mmCIF file of C-alpha atoms in Angstrom:
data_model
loop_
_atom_site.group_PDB
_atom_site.id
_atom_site.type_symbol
_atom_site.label_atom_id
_atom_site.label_comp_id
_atom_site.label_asym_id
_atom_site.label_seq_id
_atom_site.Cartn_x
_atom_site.Cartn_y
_atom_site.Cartn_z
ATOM 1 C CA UNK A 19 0.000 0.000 0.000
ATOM 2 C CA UNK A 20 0.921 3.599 -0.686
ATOM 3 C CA UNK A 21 -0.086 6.330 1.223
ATOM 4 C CA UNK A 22 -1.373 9.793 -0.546
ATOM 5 C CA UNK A 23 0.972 12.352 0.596
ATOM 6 C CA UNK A 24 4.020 13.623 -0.746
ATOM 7 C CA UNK A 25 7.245 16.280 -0.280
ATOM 8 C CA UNK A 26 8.604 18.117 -2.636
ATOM 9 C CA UNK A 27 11.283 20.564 -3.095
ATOM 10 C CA UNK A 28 14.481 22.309 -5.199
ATOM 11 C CA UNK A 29 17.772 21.366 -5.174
ATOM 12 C CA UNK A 30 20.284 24.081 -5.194
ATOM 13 C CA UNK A 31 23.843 23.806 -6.113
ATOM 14 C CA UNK A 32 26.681 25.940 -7.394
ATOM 15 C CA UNK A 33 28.961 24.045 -8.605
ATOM 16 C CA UNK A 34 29.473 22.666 -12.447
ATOM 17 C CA UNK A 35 29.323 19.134 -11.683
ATOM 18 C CA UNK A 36 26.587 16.608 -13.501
ATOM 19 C CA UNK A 37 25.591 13.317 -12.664
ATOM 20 C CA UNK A 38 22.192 11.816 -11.055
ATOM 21 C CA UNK A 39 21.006 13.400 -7.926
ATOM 22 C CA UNK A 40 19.497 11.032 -5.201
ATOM 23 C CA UNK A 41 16.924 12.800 -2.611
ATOM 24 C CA UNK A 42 15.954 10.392 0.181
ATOM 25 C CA UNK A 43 13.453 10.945 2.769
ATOM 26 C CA UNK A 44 13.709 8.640 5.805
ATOM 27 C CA UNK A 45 10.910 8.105 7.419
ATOM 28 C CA UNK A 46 9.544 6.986 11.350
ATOM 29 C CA UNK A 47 6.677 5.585 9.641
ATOM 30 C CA UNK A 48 4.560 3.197 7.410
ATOM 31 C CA UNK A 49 7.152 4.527 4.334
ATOM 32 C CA UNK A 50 10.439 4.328 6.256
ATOM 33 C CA UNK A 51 12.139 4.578 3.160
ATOM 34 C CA UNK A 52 11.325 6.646 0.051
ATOM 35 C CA UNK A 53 13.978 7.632 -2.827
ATOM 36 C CA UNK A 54 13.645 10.078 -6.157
ATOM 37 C CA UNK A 55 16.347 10.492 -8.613
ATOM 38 C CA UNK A 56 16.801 13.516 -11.414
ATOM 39 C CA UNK A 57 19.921 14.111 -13.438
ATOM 40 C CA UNK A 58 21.255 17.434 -12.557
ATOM 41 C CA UNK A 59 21.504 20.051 -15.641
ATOM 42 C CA UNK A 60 18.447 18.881 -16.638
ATOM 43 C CA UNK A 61 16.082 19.365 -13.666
ATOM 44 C CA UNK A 62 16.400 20.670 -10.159
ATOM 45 C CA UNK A 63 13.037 19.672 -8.328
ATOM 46 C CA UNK A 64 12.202 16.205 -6.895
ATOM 47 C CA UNK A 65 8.675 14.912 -5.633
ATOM 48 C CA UNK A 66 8.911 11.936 -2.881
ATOM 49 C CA UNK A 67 5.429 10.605 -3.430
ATOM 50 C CA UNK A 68 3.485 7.889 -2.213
ATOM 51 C CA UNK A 69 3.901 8.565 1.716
ATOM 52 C CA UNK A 70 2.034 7.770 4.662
ATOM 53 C CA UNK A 71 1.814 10.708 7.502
ATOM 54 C CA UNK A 72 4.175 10.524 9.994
ATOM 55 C CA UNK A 73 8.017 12.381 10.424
ATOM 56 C CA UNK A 74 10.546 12.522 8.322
ATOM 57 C CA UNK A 75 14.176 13.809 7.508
ATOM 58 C CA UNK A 76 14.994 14.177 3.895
ATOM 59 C CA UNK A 77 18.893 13.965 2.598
ATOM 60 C CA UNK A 78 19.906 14.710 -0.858
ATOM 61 C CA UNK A 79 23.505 13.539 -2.795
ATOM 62 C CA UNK A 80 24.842 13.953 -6.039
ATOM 63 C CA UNK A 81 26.424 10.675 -7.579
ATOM 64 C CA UNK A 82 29.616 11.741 -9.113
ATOM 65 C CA UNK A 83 30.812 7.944 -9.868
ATOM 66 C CA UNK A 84 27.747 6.221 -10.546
ATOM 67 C CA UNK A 85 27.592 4.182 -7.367
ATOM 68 C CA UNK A 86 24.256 4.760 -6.150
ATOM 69 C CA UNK A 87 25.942 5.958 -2.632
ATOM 70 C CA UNK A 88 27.200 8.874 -0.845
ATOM 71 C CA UNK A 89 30.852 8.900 -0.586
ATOM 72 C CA UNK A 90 32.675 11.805 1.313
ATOM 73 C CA UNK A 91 33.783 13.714 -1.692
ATOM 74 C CA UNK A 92 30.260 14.204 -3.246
ATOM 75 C CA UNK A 93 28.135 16.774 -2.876
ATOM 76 C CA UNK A 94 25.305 16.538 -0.195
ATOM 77 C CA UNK A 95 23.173 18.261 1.513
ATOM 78 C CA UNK A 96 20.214 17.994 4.334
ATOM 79 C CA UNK A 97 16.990 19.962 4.885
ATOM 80 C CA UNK A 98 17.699 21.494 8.252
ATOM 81 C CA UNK A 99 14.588 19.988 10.355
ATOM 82 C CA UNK A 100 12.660 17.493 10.645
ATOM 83 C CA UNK A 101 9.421 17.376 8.347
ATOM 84 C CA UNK A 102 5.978 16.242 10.353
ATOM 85 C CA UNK A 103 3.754 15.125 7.257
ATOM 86 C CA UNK A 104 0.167 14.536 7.910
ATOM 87 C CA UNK A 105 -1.918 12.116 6.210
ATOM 88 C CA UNK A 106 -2.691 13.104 2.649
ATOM 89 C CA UNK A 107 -0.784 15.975 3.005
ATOM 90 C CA UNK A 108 1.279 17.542 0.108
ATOM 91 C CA UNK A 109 4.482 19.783 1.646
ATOM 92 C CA UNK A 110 6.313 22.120 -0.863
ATOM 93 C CA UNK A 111 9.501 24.537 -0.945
ATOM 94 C CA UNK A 112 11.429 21.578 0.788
ATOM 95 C CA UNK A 113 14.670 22.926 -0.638
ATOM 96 C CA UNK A 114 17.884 21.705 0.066
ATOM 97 C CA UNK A 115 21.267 23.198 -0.825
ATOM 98 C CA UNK A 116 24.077 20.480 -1.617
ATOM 99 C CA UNK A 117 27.908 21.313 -0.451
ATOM 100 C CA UNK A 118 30.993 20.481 -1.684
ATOM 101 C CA UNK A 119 33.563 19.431 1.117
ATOM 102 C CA UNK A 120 35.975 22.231 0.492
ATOM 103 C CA UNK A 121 32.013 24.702 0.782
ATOM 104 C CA UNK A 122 31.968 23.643 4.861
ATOM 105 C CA UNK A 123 33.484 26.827 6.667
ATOM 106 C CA UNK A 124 33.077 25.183 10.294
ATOM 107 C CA UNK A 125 36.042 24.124 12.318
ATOM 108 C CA UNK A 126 36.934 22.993 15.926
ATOM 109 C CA UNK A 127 40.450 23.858 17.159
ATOM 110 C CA UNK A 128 42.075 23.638 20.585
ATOM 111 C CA UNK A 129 45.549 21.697 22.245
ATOM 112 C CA UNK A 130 45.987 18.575 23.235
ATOM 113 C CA UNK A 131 48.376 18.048 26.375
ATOM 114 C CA UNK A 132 50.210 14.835 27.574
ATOM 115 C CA UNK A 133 52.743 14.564 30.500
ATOM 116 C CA UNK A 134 54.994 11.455 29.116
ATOM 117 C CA UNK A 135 57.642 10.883 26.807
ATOM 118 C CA UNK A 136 55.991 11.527 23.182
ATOM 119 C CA UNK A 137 56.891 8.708 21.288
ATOM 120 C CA UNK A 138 54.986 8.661 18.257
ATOM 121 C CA UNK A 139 52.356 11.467 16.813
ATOM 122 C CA UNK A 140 49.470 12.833 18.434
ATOM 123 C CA UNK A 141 45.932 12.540 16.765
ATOM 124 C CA UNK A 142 42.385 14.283 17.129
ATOM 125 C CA UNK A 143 39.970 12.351 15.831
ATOM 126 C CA UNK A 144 36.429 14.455 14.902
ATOM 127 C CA UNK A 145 33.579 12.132 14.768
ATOM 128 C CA UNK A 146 30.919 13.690 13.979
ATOM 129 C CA UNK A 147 26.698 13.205 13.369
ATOM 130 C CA UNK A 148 27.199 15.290 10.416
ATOM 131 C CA UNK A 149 27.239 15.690 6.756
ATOM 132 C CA UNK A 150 31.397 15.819 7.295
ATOM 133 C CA UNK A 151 30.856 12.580 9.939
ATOM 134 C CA UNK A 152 35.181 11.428 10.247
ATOM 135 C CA UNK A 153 38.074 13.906 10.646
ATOM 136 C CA UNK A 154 41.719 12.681 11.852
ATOM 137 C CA UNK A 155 44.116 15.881 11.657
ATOM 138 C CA UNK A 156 47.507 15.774 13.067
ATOM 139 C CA UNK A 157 48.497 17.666 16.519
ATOM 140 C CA UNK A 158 51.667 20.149 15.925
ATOM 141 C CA UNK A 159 54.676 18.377 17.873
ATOM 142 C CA UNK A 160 55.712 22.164 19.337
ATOM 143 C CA UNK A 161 52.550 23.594 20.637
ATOM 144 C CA UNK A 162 49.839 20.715 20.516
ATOM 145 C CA UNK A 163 47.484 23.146 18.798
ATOM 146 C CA UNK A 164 45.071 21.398 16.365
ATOM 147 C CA UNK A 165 42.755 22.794 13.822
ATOM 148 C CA UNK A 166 39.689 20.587 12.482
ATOM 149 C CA UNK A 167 38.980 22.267 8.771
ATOM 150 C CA UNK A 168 36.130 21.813 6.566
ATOM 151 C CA UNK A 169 33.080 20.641 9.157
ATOM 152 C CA UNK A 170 29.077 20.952 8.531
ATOM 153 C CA UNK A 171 27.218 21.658 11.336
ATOM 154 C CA UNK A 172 26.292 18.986 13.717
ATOM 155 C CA UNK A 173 27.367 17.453 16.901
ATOM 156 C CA UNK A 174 31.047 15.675 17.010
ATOM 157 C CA UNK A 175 32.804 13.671 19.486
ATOM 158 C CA UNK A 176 36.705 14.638 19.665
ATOM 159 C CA UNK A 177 38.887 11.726 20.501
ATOM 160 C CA UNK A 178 42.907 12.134 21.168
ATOM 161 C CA UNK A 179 45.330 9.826 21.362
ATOM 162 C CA UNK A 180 48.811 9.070 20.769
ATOM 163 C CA UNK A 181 50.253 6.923 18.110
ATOM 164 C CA UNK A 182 52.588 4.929 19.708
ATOM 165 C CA UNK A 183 53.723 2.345 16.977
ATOM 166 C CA UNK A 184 53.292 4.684 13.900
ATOM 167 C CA UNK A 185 50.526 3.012 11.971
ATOM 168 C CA UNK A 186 48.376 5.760 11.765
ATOM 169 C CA UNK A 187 45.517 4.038 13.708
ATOM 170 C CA UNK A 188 44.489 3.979 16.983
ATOM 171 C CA UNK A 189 45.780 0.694 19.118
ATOM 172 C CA UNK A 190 44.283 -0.672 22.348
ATOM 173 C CA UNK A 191 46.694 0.061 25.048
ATOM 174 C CA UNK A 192 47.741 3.398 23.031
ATOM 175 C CA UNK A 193 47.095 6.752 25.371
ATOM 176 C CA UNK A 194 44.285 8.630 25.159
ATOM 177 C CA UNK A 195 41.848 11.288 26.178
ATOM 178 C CA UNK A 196 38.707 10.127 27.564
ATOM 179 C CA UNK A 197 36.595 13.564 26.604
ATOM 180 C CA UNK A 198 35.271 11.353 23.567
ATOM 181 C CA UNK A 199 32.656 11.094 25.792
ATOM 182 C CA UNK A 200 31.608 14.806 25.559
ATOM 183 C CA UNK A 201 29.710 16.515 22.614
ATOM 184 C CA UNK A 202 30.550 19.391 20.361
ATOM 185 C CA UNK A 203 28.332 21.398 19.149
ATOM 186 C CA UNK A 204 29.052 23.300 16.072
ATOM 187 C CA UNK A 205 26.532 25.548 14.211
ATOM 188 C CA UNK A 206 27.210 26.338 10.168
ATOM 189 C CA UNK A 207 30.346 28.306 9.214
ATOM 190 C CA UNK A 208 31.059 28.862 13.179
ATOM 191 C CA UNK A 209 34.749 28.337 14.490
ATOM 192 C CA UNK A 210 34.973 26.611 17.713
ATOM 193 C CA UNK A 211 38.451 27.276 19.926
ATOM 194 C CA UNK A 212 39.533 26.844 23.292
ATOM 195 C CA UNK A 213 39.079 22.918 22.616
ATOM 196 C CA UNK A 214 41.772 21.264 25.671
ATOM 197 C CA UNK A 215 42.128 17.726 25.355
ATOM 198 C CA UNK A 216 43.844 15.965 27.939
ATOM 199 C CA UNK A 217 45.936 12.307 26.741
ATOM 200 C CA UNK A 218 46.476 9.875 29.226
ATOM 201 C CA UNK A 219 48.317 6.414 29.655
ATOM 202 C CA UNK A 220 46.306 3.472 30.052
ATOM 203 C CA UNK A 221 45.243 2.699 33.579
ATOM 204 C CA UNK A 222 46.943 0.178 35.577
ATOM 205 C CA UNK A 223 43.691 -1.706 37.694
ATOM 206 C CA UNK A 224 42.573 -4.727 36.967
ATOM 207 C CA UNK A 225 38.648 -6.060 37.243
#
């Protein structure tokens, strides 16, 4: 069964790529999961038809290598709330801008600090519920400053650590900070400093 409503919408973007878009709304309902596909340069509007009321978040890519999914370096974009569709009903103007990577102005800076002997590199790791969801930049060796570039807006989880054996991963048993566990907040094209992340060595109890 199909329900009678539908939301529809523009898609705006700047830059002179072409390939298929993909609009997606996701759905806590009957239609959980509802797609609609245009090739861009030759239309701009989409219509997700067919749904049952209920609330949904709609999420838009453009498929520069023809692989039906969203990879990092493709344009994508997000309507900015969440969309309560009633039975039957028909919502317009749903627009939704896509962004290049390199078009995310929003960045997260600080210093990390550690009291041993550095032996390897120190990491931040931005992970984010975002349209830019996995950062890893490299702390400077002098100062411990870091600087996350390029970031959407959304909430992110920083996680520090230092890379004791060079592979460019993080290792169990490797230090770490532990204020993973708190959330960053970061609003479109804002700058977030002050950022102190504190890396420790692994604990010596036992349980």
């Amino acid at each position: 069964p199909r329900g009678t409503g539908s939301i529809s919408g523009k898609i705006n973007y700047t830059g002179a790529f072409s390939g298929e878009v993909h609009v997606y709304a996701l759905g806590l309902t009957k239609t959980p999961f509802t797609s609609a596909h245009f090739t861009w340069g030759a239309g701009d509007t989409y219509s997700l038809d067919g749904l049952f009321g209920g609330d949904y978040i709609v999420v838009a890519f453009m498929d520069l290598n023809d692989n039906q999914l969203p990879d990092l370096n493709e344009p994508m974009g997000a309507f900015q709330e969440e969309l309560e569709l009633g039975e039957g009903e028909q919502i317009t103007d749903v627009d939704i801008t896509l962004f290049d990577l390199d078009m995310f102005e929003g960045s997260i800076s600080g210093s990390v600090y550690y009291d041993g002997i550095q032996t390897g590199d120190l990491h931040v790791i931005a992970a984010g519920l975002a349209l830019t969801p996995f950062n890893n930049v490299l702390v400077d060796g002098q100062t411990g400053a870091f600087t996350i570039p390029n970031l959407s807006n959304g909430d992110y989880h920083l996680f520090a650590y230092l890379d004791t054996d060079g592979n460019g991963d993080y290792d169990l048993g490797e230090p770490f900070s532990e204020s993973y566990l708190d959330k960053v907040h970061l609003e479109w094209g804002t700058d977030t400093t002050g950022i102190d992340l504190y890396v420790v060595d692994r604990g010596s109890s036992v349980i």
